[in-house]
Amino acid sequence: MNFFSLDSPFHKYGSMVFDMVILNFLWLFTSILTLGLLFPLASAGLFHGIYHVVILEEGYMLKTYFSVFKNKILRSLGLTLMTFLLYGLALLNIWSVWSGYIDIILLLPIYMFLLFETMITMTYSYALLGETDMNFKQLMKYGFLLANKHLVASLICVITIVALIFATGFSVLALFFLVAPAYWLMATVIHKGVLSKYHLDKLL
């Protein structure tokens, strides 16, 4: 087999890496350009693009990424508001106990659990936003139910997100190169391992 032929592993995996780099920059561009307001939509586009273009090897990268933007901006803004609210509340509560402002250490595990629930629910909601036409209420409902029903997959997602946050803390360049691989792992466990088991259209 010719090393540079279209059927060679070099071409296959080279194309995969190229697609992931471009999708990573599209996610970063969308998130920064909108000051984070379309972060859920950018995440849904990245999930959708990686799953269909990289994992399933179907469709075109730009078309697949931007296909989730059609008629979903309002639902995305709803998820943005919920993301800021839930994460802000969870982190504020954890900081209050950690700093000693609220001197009830037994509350810390409860607040950590609420942060965990926020992370898995919102991550699944972003994935569902890209794959379905669910309204805001359905995205939150099924994001919560699926995330808690498939806790192993959810735990893998949380570990991935935390690892990405720590990597970004060491170097902001992680956002340019590690976001797409992180979403590839999460898309593998969420889309391929969870969502593919359900008839999502019947949940509407």
PDB file of C-alpha atoms in Angstrom:
ATOM      1  CA  MET A   1       0.000   0.000   0.000  1.00  0.00           C
ATOM      2  CA  ASN A   2       1.325   3.442  -0.934  1.00  0.00           C
ATOM      3  CA  PHE A   3       2.104   5.403   2.250  1.00  0.00           C
ATOM      4  CA  PHE A   4       0.514   8.553   0.826  1.00  0.00           C
ATOM      5  CA  SER A   5      -2.504   6.932  -0.875  1.00  0.00           C
ATOM      6  CA  LEU A   6      -6.031   7.909   0.080  1.00  0.00           C
ATOM      7  CA  ASP A   7      -6.516   4.522   1.761  1.00  0.00           C
ATOM      8  CA  SER A   8      -3.344   4.661   3.822  1.00  0.00           C
ATOM      9  CA  PRO A   9      -3.340   5.061   7.630  1.00  0.00           C
ATOM     10  CA  PHE A  10      -1.273   8.235   7.153  1.00  0.00           C
ATOM     11  CA  HIS A  11      -4.047   9.891   5.145  1.00  0.00           C
ATOM     12  CA  LYS A  12      -6.816   8.594   7.410  1.00  0.00           C
ATOM     13  CA  TYR A  13      -5.310   9.694  10.723  1.00  0.00           C
ATOM     14  CA  GLY A  14      -3.785  12.813   9.219  1.00  0.00           C
ATOM     15  CA  SER A  15      -7.245  13.898   8.055  1.00  0.00           C
ATOM     16  CA  MET A  16      -8.649  13.083  11.484  1.00  0.00           C
ATOM     17  CA  VAL A  17      -6.067  15.257  13.233  1.00  0.00           C
ATOM     18  CA  PHE A  18      -6.639  18.083  10.743  1.00  0.00           C
ATOM     19  CA  ASP A  19     -10.411  17.975  11.261  1.00  0.00           C
ATOM     20  CA  MET A  20     -10.010  18.036  15.032  1.00  0.00           C
ATOM     21  CA  VAL A  21      -7.609  21.008  14.898  1.00  0.00           C
ATOM     22  CA  ILE A  22     -10.019  23.007  12.730  1.00  0.00           C
ATOM     23  CA  LEU A  23     -13.015  22.076  14.904  1.00  0.00           C
ATOM     24  CA  ASN A  24     -11.003  23.099  17.972  1.00  0.00           C
ATOM     25  CA  PHE A  25     -10.385  26.543  16.469  1.00  0.00           C
ATOM     26  CA  LEU A  26     -14.030  26.897  15.420  1.00  0.00           C
ATOM     27  CA  TRP A  27     -15.096  26.151  19.006  1.00  0.00           C
ATOM     28  CA  LEU A  28     -12.560  28.625  20.382  1.00  0.00           C
ATOM     29  CA  PHE A  29     -13.488  31.298  17.844  1.00  0.00           C
ATOM     30  CA  THR A  30     -17.227  30.953  18.520  1.00  0.00           C
ATOM     31  CA  SER A  31     -16.804  30.984  22.308  1.00  0.00           C
ATOM     32  CA  ILE A  32     -14.441  33.985  22.412  1.00  0.00           C
ATOM     33  CA  LEU A  33     -16.168  36.038  19.728  1.00  0.00           C
ATOM     34  CA  THR A  34     -19.468  35.855  21.635  1.00  0.00           C
ATOM     35  CA  LEU A  35     -17.793  36.374  25.044  1.00  0.00           C
ATOM     36  CA  GLY A  36     -18.979  32.937  26.143  1.00  0.00           C
ATOM     37  CA  LEU A  37     -22.646  33.600  25.392  1.00  0.00           C
ATOM     38  CA  LEU A  38     -22.728  30.876  22.736  1.00  0.00           C
ATOM     39  CA  PHE A  39     -20.443  28.491  24.604  1.00  0.00           C
ATOM     40  CA  PRO A  40     -23.168  25.783  24.800  1.00  0.00           C
ATOM     41  CA  LEU A  41     -23.833  26.122  21.068  1.00  0.00           C
ATOM     42  CA  ALA A  42     -20.104  25.986  20.285  1.00  0.00           C
ATOM     43  CA  SER A  43     -19.818  22.875  22.472  1.00  0.00           C
ATOM     44  CA  ALA A  44     -22.833  21.308  20.756  1.00  0.00           C
ATOM     45  CA  GLY A  45     -21.239  22.047  17.376  1.00  0.00           C
ATOM     46  CA  LEU A  46     -17.934  20.543  18.493  1.00  0.00           C
ATOM     47  CA  PHE A  47     -19.660  17.434  19.859  1.00  0.00           C
ATOM     48  CA  HIS A  48     -21.717  17.089  16.678  1.00  0.00           C
ATOM     49  CA  GLY A  49     -18.776  17.699  14.375  1.00  0.00           C
ATOM     50  CA  ILE A  50     -16.415  15.305  16.121  1.00  0.00           C
ATOM     51  CA  TYR A  51     -18.993  12.537  16.368  1.00  0.00           C
ATOM     52  CA  HIS A  52     -20.189  12.693  12.765  1.00  0.00           C
ATOM     53  CA  VAL A  53     -17.065  13.817  10.907  1.00  0.00           C
ATOM     54  CA  VAL A  54     -14.250  12.300  12.969  1.00  0.00           C
ATOM     55  CA  ILE A  55     -15.816   9.233  14.599  1.00  0.00           C
ATOM     56  CA  LEU A  56     -18.451   8.206  12.034  1.00  0.00           C
ATOM     57  CA  GLU A  57     -16.500   9.687   9.109  1.00  0.00           C
ATOM     58  CA  GLU A  58     -19.566  11.191   7.466  1.00  0.00           C
ATOM     59  CA  GLY A  59     -20.436  14.680   6.277  1.00  0.00           C
ATOM     60  CA  TYR A  60     -18.320  17.799   5.859  1.00  0.00           C
ATOM     61  CA  MET A  61     -16.568  19.506   8.734  1.00  0.00           C
ATOM     62  CA  LEU A  62     -17.749  23.123   8.389  1.00  0.00           C
ATOM     63  CA  LYS A  63     -21.281  22.183   7.326  1.00  0.00           C
ATOM     64  CA  THR A  64     -21.629  19.705  10.187  1.00  0.00           C
ATOM     65  CA  TYR A  65     -20.296  22.128  12.819  1.00  0.00           C
ATOM     66  CA  PHE A  66     -22.491  25.040  11.772  1.00  0.00           C
ATOM     67  CA  SER A  67     -25.579  22.876  11.160  1.00  0.00           C
ATOM     68  CA  VAL A  68     -26.356  22.997  14.884  1.00  0.00           C
ATOM     69  CA  PHE A  69     -26.558  26.793  14.793  1.00  0.00           C
ATOM     70  CA  LYS A  70     -29.789  26.747  12.813  1.00  0.00           C
ATOM     71  CA  ASN A  71     -32.803  27.596  14.990  1.00  0.00           C
ATOM     72  CA  LYS A  72     -30.953  26.724  18.226  1.00  0.00           C
ATOM     73  CA  ILE A  73     -29.506  30.039  19.372  1.00  0.00           C
ATOM     74  CA  LEU A  74     -32.322  30.804  21.846  1.00  0.00           C
ATOM     75  CA  ARG A  75     -32.051  27.356  23.434  1.00  0.00           C
ATOM     76  CA  SER A  76     -28.293  27.836  23.613  1.00  0.00           C
ATOM     77  CA  LEU A  77     -28.712  31.150  25.416  1.00  0.00           C
ATOM     78  CA  GLY A  78     -31.024  29.412  27.882  1.00  0.00           C
ATOM     79  CA  LEU A  79     -28.307  26.847  28.545  1.00  0.00           C
ATOM     80  CA  THR A  80     -25.761  29.671  28.893  1.00  0.00           C
ATOM     81  CA  LEU A  81     -27.870  31.321  31.590  1.00  0.00           C
ATOM     82  CA  MET A  82     -28.356  27.986  33.372  1.00  0.00           C
ATOM     83  CA  THR A  83     -24.623  27.230  33.098  1.00  0.00           C
ATOM     84  CA  PHE A  84     -23.638  30.547  34.689  1.00  0.00           C
ATOM     85  CA  LEU A  85     -26.305  30.189  37.368  1.00  0.00           C
ATOM     86  CA  LEU A  86     -25.593  26.577  38.401  1.00  0.00           C
ATOM     87  CA  TYR A  87     -21.805  26.746  38.178  1.00  0.00           C
ATOM     88  CA  GLY A  88     -21.750  30.142  39.893  1.00  0.00           C
ATOM     89  CA  LEU A  89     -23.949  28.937  42.740  1.00  0.00           C
ATOM     90  CA  ALA A  90     -22.010  25.691  43.214  1.00  0.00           C
ATOM     91  CA  LEU A  91     -18.605  27.391  43.171  1.00  0.00           C
ATOM     92  CA  LEU A  92     -19.782  30.190  45.462  1.00  0.00           C
ATOM     93  CA  ASN A  93     -21.041  27.658  48.003  1.00  0.00           C
ATOM     94  CA  ILE A  94     -17.789  25.673  47.856  1.00  0.00           C
ATOM     95  CA  TRP A  95     -15.728  28.856  48.256  1.00  0.00           C
ATOM     96  CA  SER A  96     -17.876  29.964  51.221  1.00  0.00           C
ATOM     97  CA  VAL A  97     -17.113  26.742  53.118  1.00  0.00           C
ATOM     98  CA  TRP A  98     -13.501  26.417  51.924  1.00  0.00           C
ATOM     99  CA  SER A  99     -12.643  29.989  52.970  1.00  0.00           C
ATOM    100  CA  GLY A 100     -14.334  29.588  56.349  1.00  0.00           C
ATOM    101  CA  TYR A 101     -17.024  32.155  55.602  1.00  0.00           C
ATOM    102  CA  ILE A 102     -19.543  29.407  56.370  1.00  0.00           C
ATOM    103  CA  ASP A 103     -18.025  27.301  59.122  1.00  0.00           C
ATOM    104  CA  ILE A 104     -19.967  24.094  58.423  1.00  0.00           C
ATOM    105  CA  ILE A 105     -17.472  21.690  56.870  1.00  0.00           C
ATOM    106  CA  LEU A 106     -20.138  18.975  56.447  1.00  0.00           C
ATOM    107  CA  LEU A 107     -21.705  21.094  53.705  1.00  0.00           C
ATOM    108  CA  LEU A 108     -18.623  20.771  51.513  1.00  0.00           C
ATOM    109  CA  PRO A 109     -19.364  17.210  50.246  1.00  0.00           C
ATOM    110  CA  ILE A 110     -22.926  18.294  49.445  1.00  0.00           C
ATOM    111  CA  TYR A 111     -21.724  21.293  47.456  1.00  0.00           C
ATOM    112  CA  MET A 112     -19.102  19.167  45.665  1.00  0.00           C
ATOM    113  CA  PHE A 113     -21.835  16.711  44.713  1.00  0.00           C
ATOM    114  CA  LEU A 114     -23.973  19.571  43.357  1.00  0.00           C
ATOM    115  CA  LEU A 115     -21.002  20.737  41.268  1.00  0.00           C
ATOM    116  CA  PHE A 116     -20.592  17.196  39.930  1.00  0.00           C
ATOM    117  CA  GLU A 117     -24.300  17.066  39.018  1.00  0.00           C
ATOM    118  CA  THR A 118     -24.013  20.433  37.288  1.00  0.00           C
ATOM    119  CA  MET A 119     -21.030  19.285  35.241  1.00  0.00           C
ATOM    120  CA  ILE A 120     -22.594  16.061  34.001  1.00  0.00           C
ATOM    121  CA  THR A 121     -26.069  17.515  33.388  1.00  0.00           C
ATOM    122  CA  MET A 122     -24.823  20.486  31.376  1.00  0.00           C
ATOM    123  CA  THR A 123     -22.359  18.359  29.390  1.00  0.00           C
ATOM    124  CA  TYR A 124     -25.116  15.959  28.332  1.00  0.00           C
ATOM    125  CA  SER A 125     -27.411  18.903  27.586  1.00  0.00           C
ATOM    126  CA  TYR A 126     -24.818  20.344  25.194  1.00  0.00           C
ATOM    127  CA  ALA A 127     -24.502  16.956  23.483  1.00  0.00           C
ATOM    128  CA  LEU A 128     -28.293  16.666  23.157  1.00  0.00           C
ATOM    129  CA  LEU A 129     -28.526  20.213  21.795  1.00  0.00           C
ATOM    130  CA  GLY A 130     -26.353  19.173  18.869  1.00  0.00           C
ATOM    131  CA  GLU A 131     -28.171  15.919  18.138  1.00  0.00           C
ATOM    132  CA  THR A 132     -31.841  16.740  18.729  1.00  0.00           C
ATOM    133  CA  ASP A 133     -34.515  19.429  18.418  1.00  0.00           C
ATOM    134  CA  MET A 134     -35.361  19.273  22.123  1.00  0.00           C
ATOM    135  CA  ASN A 135     -36.581  22.454  23.775  1.00  0.00           C
ATOM    136  CA  PHE A 136     -34.756  23.957  26.754  1.00  0.00           C
ATOM    137  CA  LYS A 137     -36.813  22.092  29.351  1.00  0.00           C
ATOM    138  CA  GLN A 138     -36.248  18.748  27.605  1.00  0.00           C
ATOM    139  CA  LEU A 139     -32.513  19.384  27.253  1.00  0.00           C
ATOM    140  CA  MET A 140     -32.197  19.923  31.005  1.00  0.00           C
ATOM    141  CA  LYS A 141     -34.514  17.052  31.888  1.00  0.00           C
ATOM    142  CA  TYR A 142     -32.923  14.395  29.692  1.00  0.00           C
ATOM    143  CA  GLY A 143     -29.448  15.767  30.280  1.00  0.00           C
ATOM    144  CA  PHE A 144     -29.964  15.127  33.992  1.00  0.00           C
ATOM    145  CA  LEU A 145     -31.637  11.726  33.562  1.00  0.00           C
ATOM    146  CA  LEU A 146     -29.152  10.304  31.060  1.00  0.00           C
ATOM    147  CA  ALA A 147     -26.131  11.645  32.936  1.00  0.00           C
ATOM    148  CA  ASN A 148     -27.231   9.980  36.163  1.00  0.00           C
ATOM    149  CA  LYS A 149     -28.322   6.750  34.485  1.00  0.00           C
ATOM    150  CA  HIS A 150     -24.904   6.330  32.854  1.00  0.00           C
ATOM    151  CA  LEU A 151     -22.626   7.359  35.707  1.00  0.00           C
ATOM    152  CA  VAL A 152     -19.496   5.622  34.393  1.00  0.00           C
ATOM    153  CA  ALA A 153     -19.636   7.650  31.177  1.00  0.00           C
ATOM    154  CA  SER A 154     -20.440  10.760  33.215  1.00  0.00           C
ATOM    155  CA  LEU A 155     -17.466  10.174  35.507  1.00  0.00           C
ATOM    156  CA  ILE A 156     -15.156   9.857  32.495  1.00  0.00           C
ATOM    157  CA  CYS A 157     -16.495  13.209  31.235  1.00  0.00           C
ATOM    158  CA  VAL A 158     -15.900  14.905  34.592  1.00  0.00           C
ATOM    159  CA  ILE A 159     -12.335  13.574  34.794  1.00  0.00           C
ATOM    160  CA  THR A 160     -11.734  14.790  31.236  1.00  0.00           C
ATOM    161  CA  ILE A 161     -13.126  18.258  31.967  1.00  0.00           C
ATOM    162  CA  VAL A 162     -11.115  18.615  35.195  1.00  0.00           C
ATOM    163  CA  ALA A 163      -7.937  17.462  33.413  1.00  0.00           C
ATOM    164  CA  LEU A 164      -8.556  20.046  30.676  1.00  0.00           C
ATOM    165  CA  ILE A 165      -9.082  22.794  33.268  1.00  0.00           C
ATOM    166  CA  PHE A 166      -5.824  21.909  35.023  1.00  0.00           C
ATOM    167  CA  ALA A 167      -3.974  21.784  31.698  1.00  0.00           C
ATOM    168  CA  THR A 168      -5.339  25.226  30.819  1.00  0.00           C
ATOM    169  CA  GLY A 169      -4.211  26.476  34.229  1.00  0.00           C
ATOM    170  CA  PHE A 170      -0.653  25.487  33.369  1.00  0.00           C
ATOM    171  CA  SER A 171      -0.842  26.895  29.839  1.00  0.00           C
ATOM    172  CA  VAL A 172      -3.624  28.657  27.971  1.00  0.00           C
ATOM    173  CA  LEU A 173      -2.305  26.964  24.820  1.00  0.00           C
ATOM    174  CA  ALA A 174      -4.174  23.871  26.005  1.00  0.00           C
ATOM    175  CA  LEU A 175      -7.355  25.531  24.718  1.00  0.00           C
ATOM    176  CA  PHE A 176      -5.875  25.582  21.223  1.00  0.00           C
ATOM    177  CA  PHE A 177      -4.847  21.948  21.079  1.00  0.00           C
ATOM    178  CA  LEU A 178      -6.515  19.850  23.805  1.00  0.00           C
ATOM    179  CA  VAL A 179     -10.189  20.842  23.648  1.00  0.00           C
ATOM    180  CA  ALA A 180     -10.953  18.755  20.550  1.00  0.00           C
ATOM    181  CA  PRO A 181      -9.243  15.588  21.908  1.00  0.00           C
ATOM    182  CA  ALA A 182     -11.157  16.058  25.169  1.00  0.00           C
ATOM    183  CA  TYR A 183     -14.440  16.386  23.285  1.00  0.00           C
ATOM    184  CA  TRP A 184     -13.495  13.380  21.132  1.00  0.00           C
ATOM    185  CA  LEU A 185     -13.223  11.281  24.294  1.00  0.00           C
ATOM    186  CA  MET A 186     -16.496  12.645  25.685  1.00  0.00           C
ATOM    187  CA  ALA A 187     -18.278  12.206  22.331  1.00  0.00           C
ATOM    188  CA  THR A 188     -17.086   8.610  22.250  1.00  0.00           C
ATOM    189  CA  VAL A 189     -18.568   7.814  25.669  1.00  0.00           C
ATOM    190  CA  ILE A 190     -21.689  10.017  25.371  1.00  0.00           C
ATOM    191  CA  HIS A 191     -22.711   9.785  21.718  1.00  0.00           C
ATOM    192  CA  LYS A 192     -21.400   6.354  20.847  1.00  0.00           C
ATOM    193  CA  GLY A 193     -21.757   4.776  24.281  1.00  0.00           C
ATOM    194  CA  VAL A 194     -25.011   6.368  25.477  1.00  0.00           C
ATOM    195  CA  LEU A 195     -27.058   8.360  22.949  1.00  0.00           C
ATOM    196  CA  SER A 196     -26.726   5.716  20.230  1.00  0.00           C
ATOM    197  CA  LYS A 197     -28.691   3.342  22.484  1.00  0.00           C
ATOM    198  CA  TYR A 198     -31.796   5.536  22.412  1.00  0.00           C
ATOM    199  CA  HIS A 199     -34.293   6.683  19.790  1.00  0.00           C
ATOM    200  CA  LEU A 200     -33.800  10.355  20.615  1.00  0.00           C
ATOM    201  CA  ASP A 201     -36.648  11.494  18.361  1.00  0.00           C
ATOM    202  CA  LYS A 202     -39.071   9.542  20.561  1.00  0.00           C
ATOM    203  CA  LEU A 203     -38.013  11.568  23.602  1.00  0.00           C
ATOM    204  CA  LEU A 204     -39.413  14.770  22.080  1.00  0.00           C
TER     205      LEU A 204
END
